[in-house]
Short mmCIF file of C-alpha atoms in Angstrom, two decimals:
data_model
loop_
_atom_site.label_atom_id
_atom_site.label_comp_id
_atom_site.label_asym_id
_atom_site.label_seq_id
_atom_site.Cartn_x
_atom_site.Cartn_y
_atom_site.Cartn_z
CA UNK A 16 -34.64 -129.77 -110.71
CA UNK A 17 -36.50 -128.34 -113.50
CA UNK A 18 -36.46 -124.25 -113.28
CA UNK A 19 -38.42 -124.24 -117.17
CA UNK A 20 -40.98 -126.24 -117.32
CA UNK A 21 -42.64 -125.81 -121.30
CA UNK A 22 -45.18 -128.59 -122.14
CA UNK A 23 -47.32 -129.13 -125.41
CA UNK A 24 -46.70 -125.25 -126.19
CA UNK A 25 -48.06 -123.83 -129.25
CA UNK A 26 -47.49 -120.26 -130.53
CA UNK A 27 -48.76 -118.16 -133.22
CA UNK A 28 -47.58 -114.95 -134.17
CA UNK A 29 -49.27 -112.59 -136.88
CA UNK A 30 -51.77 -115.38 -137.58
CA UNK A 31 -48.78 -117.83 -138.44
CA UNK A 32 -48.65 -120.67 -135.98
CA UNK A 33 -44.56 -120.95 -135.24
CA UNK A 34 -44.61 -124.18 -133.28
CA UNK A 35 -47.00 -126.85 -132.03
CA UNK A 36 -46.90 -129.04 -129.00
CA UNK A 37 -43.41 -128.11 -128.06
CA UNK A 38 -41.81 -129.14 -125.04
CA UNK A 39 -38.66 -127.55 -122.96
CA UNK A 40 -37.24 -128.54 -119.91
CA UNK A 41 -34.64 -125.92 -118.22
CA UNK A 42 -32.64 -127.29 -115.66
CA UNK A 43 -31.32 -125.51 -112.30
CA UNK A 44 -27.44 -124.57 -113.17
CA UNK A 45 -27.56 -125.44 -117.30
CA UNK A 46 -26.76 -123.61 -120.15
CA UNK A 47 -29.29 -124.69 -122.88
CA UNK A 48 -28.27 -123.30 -126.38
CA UNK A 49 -31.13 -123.08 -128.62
CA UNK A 50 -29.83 -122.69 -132.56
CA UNK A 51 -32.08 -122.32 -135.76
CA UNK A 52 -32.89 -120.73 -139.01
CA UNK A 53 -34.37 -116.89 -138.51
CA UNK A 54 -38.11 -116.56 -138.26
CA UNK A 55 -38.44 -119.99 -136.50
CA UNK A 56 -39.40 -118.51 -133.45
CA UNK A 57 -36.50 -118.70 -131.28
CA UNK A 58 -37.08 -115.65 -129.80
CA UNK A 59 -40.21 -115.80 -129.80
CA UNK A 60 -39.87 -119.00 -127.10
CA UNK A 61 -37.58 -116.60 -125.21
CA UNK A 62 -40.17 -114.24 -124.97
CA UNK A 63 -43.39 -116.64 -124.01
CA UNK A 64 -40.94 -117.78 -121.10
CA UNK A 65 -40.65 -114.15 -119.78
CA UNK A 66 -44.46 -113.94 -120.01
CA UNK A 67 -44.03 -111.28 -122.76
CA UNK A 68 -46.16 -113.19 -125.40
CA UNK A 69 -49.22 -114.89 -123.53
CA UNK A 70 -51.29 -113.79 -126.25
CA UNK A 71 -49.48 -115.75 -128.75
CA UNK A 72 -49.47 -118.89 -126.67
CA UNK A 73 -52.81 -120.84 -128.51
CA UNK A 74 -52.14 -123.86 -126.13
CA UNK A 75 -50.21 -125.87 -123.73
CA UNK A 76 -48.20 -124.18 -120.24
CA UNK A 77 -45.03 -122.51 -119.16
CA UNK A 78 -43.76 -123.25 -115.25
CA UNK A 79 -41.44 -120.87 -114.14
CA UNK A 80 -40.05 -122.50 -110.75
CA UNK A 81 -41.45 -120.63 -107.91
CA UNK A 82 -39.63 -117.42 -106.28
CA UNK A 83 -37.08 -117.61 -109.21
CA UNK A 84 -36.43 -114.43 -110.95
CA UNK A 85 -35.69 -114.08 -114.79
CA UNK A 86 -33.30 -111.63 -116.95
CA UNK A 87 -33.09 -110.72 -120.04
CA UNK A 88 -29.48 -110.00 -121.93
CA UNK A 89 -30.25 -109.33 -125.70
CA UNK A 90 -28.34 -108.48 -128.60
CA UNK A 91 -29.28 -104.77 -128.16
CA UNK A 92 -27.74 -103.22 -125.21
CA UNK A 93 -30.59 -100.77 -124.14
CA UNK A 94 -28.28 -98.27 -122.26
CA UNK A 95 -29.95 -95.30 -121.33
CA UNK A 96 -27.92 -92.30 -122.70
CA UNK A 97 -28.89 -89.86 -120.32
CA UNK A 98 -27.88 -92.00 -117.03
CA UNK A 99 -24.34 -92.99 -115.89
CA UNK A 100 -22.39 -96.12 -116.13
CA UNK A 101 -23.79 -96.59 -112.54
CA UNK A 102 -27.41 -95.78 -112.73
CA UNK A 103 -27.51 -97.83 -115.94
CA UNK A 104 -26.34 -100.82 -113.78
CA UNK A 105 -28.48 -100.46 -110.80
CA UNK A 106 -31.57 -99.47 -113.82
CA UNK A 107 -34.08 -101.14 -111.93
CA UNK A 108 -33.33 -99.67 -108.28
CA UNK A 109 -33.15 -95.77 -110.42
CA UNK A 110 -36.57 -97.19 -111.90
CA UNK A 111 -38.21 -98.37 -108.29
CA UNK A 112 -37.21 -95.88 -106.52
CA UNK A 113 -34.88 -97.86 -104.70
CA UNK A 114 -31.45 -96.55 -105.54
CA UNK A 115 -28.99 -95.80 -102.49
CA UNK A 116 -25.72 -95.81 -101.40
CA UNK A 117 -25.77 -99.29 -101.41
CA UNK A 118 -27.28 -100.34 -104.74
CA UNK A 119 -24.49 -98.02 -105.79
CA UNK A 120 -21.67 -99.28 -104.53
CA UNK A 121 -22.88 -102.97 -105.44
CA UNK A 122 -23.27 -101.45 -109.49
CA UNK A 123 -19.56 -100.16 -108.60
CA UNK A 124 -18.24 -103.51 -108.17
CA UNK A 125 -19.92 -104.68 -110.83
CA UNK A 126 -18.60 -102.66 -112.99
CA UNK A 127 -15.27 -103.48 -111.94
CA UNK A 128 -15.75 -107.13 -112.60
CA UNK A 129 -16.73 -107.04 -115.83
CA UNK A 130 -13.84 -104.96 -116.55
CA UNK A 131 -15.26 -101.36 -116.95
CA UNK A 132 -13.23 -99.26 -114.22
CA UNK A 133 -11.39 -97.53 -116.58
CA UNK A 134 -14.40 -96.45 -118.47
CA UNK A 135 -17.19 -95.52 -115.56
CA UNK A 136 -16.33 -91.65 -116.56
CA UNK A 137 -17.54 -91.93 -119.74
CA UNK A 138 -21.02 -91.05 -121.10
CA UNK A 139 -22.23 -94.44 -123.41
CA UNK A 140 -22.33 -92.79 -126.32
CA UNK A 141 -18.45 -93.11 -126.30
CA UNK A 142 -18.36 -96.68 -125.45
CA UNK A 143 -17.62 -98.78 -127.89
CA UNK A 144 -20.09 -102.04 -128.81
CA UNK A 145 -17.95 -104.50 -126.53
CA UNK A 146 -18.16 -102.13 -123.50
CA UNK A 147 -21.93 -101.23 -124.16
CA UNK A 148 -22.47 -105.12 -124.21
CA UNK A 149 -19.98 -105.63 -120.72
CA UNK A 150 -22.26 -102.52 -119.14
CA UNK A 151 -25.68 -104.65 -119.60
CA UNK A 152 -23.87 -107.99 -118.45
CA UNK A 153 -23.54 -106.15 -115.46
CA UNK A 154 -26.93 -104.70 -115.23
CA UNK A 155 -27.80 -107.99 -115.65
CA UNK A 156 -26.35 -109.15 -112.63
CA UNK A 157 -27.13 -106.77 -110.47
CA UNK A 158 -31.12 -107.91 -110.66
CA UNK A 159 -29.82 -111.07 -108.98
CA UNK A 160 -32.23 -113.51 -111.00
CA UNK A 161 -32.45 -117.27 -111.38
CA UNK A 162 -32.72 -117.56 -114.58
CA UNK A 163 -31.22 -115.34 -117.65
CA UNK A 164 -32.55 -115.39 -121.34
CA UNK A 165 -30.23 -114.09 -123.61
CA UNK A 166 -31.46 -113.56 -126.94
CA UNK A 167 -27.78 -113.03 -129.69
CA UNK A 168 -26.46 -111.11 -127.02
CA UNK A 169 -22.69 -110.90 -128.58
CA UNK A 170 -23.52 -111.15 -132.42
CA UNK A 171 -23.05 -107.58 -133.00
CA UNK A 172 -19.60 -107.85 -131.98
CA UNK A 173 -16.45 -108.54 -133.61
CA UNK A 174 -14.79 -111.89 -133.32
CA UNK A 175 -12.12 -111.16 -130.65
CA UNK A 176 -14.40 -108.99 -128.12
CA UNK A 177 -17.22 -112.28 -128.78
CA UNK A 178 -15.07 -114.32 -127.71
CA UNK A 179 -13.82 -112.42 -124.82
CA UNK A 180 -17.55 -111.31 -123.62
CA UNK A 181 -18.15 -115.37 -124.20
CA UNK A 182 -15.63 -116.08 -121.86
CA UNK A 183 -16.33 -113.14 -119.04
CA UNK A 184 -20.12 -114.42 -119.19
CA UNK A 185 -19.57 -117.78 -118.73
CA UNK A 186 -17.23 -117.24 -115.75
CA UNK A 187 -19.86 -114.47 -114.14
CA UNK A 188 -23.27 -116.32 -115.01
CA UNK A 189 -21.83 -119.80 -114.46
CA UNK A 190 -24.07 -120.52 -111.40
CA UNK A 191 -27.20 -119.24 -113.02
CA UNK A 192 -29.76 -121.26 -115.00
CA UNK A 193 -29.37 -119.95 -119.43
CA UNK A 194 -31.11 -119.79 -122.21
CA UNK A 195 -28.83 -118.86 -124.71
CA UNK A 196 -30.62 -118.25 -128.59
CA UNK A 197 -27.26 -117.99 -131.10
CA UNK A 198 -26.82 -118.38 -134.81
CA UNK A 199 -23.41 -118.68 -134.05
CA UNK A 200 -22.61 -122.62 -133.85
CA UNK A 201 -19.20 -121.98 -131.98
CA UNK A 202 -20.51 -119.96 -130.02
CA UNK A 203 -23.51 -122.92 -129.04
CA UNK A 204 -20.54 -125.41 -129.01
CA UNK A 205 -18.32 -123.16 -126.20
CA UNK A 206 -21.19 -122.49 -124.12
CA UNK A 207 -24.08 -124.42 -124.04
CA UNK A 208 -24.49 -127.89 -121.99
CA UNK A 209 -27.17 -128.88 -124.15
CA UNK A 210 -27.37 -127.96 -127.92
CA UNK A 211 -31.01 -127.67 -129.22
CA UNK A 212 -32.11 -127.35 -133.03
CA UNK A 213 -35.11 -125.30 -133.54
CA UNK A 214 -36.76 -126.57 -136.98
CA UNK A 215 -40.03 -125.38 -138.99
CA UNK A 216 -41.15 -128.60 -139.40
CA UNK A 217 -42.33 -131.65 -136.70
CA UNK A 218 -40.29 -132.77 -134.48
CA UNK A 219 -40.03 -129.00 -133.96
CA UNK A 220 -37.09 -129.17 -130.97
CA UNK A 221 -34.65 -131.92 -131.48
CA UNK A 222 -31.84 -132.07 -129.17
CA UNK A 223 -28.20 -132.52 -130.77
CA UNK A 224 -26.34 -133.30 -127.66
CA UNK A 225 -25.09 -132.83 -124.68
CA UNK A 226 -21.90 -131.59 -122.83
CA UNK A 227 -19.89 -132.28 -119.63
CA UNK A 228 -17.09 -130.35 -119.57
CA UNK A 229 -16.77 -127.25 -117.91
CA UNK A 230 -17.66 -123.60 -120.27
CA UNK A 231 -16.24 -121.82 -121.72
CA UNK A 232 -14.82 -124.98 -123.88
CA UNK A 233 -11.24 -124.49 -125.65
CA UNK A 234 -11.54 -125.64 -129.15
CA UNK A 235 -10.81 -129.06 -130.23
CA UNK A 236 -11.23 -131.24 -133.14
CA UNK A 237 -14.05 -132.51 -131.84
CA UNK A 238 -15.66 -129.26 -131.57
CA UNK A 239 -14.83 -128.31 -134.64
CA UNK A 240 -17.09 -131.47 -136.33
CA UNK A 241 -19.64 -130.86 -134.18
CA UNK A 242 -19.45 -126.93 -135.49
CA UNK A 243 -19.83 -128.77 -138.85
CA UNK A 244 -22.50 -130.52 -138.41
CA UNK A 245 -24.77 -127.90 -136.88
CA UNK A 246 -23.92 -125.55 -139.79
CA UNK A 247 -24.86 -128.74 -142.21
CA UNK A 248 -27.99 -129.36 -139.68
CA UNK A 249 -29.43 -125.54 -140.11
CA UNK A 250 -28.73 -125.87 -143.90
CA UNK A 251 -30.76 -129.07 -144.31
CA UNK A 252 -33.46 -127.29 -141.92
CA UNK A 253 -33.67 -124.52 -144.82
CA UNK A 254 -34.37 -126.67 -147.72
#
């Protein structure tokens, strides 16, 4: 079942059309990676699916699946420094209104499991960019959505905790439908199900293949070539 339906979508932004006539198909359960040169309009796409840029959409459609919720995990935590660990999490409860013992003790547990109990004394100005990044993964969970758009949400980090929030996401999120923007072509190749280029130019979304083995993927030769050729793919797209 489709969850992201995009058909014959074109988008402008400042005046400058980005893409024409695209279409996307999200399935239920799949990570889709979607890789390309900056100012493409990656996130862009991200955004039109959230229903953040309807004024940019100049034709075609976007079908969410109905009664499914989206998130959004970016690149920029957006922890609020004057709330807790635990208001941060359960943000949208502190927001609504909604916020009780309950909501509380679920945030708890999340917290836990993406490895923060140690740290849920702290204020987040004294977390460091790994643990700001863990605190939104859980805040992220706790809105209980369908379908989660993450826009670079580990490039800020350094190589080891990447890999590491790579690995906790894929194990936490693995039931939920992604769509995962990266410049990061390891990162595409460990993660995604189905790796999508992003060009300037007609076709504008190519696909450049598909996966079947379970995420997060250990790296193998054949990963590595396929690392190779994205990197080649994205220079070519450049030219």
């Amino acid at each position: 079942m489709n969850v992201v339906d995009v058909k014959d979508l074109s988008l402008t932004y400042a005046q400058r059309p980005l893409f024409e006539n695209l279409d996307f198909k999200l399935k239920q359960g799949e990570w889709a990676v979607l890789l390309g040169r900056s100012g493409v309009g990656k996130s862009s796409l991200l955004r039109a699916i959230a229903g953040l840029e309807n004024e940019a959409i100049t034709a075609g459609s976007i079908v969410i699946q109905p009664n499914f919720k989206i998130a959004w995990l970016a690149q920029q935590d957006g922890l609020y420094p004057w709330l807790n660990l635990i208001d941060n999490v359960q943000l949208v409860h502190h927001l609504n209104g909604t916020k009780n013992a309950e909501t509380r003790e679920q945030a708890l547990k999340l917290l836990f499991q993406v490895g923060m109990q140690k740290h849920l004394h702290k204020p987040c100005y004294q977390l460091s960019g790994g643990q700001r990044q863990r605190v939104a993964l859980a805040r992220t969970l706790m809105q209980q959505a369908d379908i989660i758009l993450m826009d670079e949400p580990f490039s800020a980090l350094d190589a080891v905790t990447r890999l590491q929030l790579q690995d906790l996401a894929g194990e936490l999120l693995a039931e939920k439908s992604i769509l995962l923007v990266t410049h990061d072509p390891q990162e595409a190749v460990r993660l995604g199900d189905r790796l999508y280029i992003l060009q300037q130019k007609p076709p504008y979304l190519s696909l450049l293949t598909a996966f079947h083995q379970p995420r997060p993927r250990q790296w193998v030769a054949e990963q590595h070539q396929l690392q190779q050729q994205l990197i080649q793919q994205l220079m070519e797209d450049s030219l």
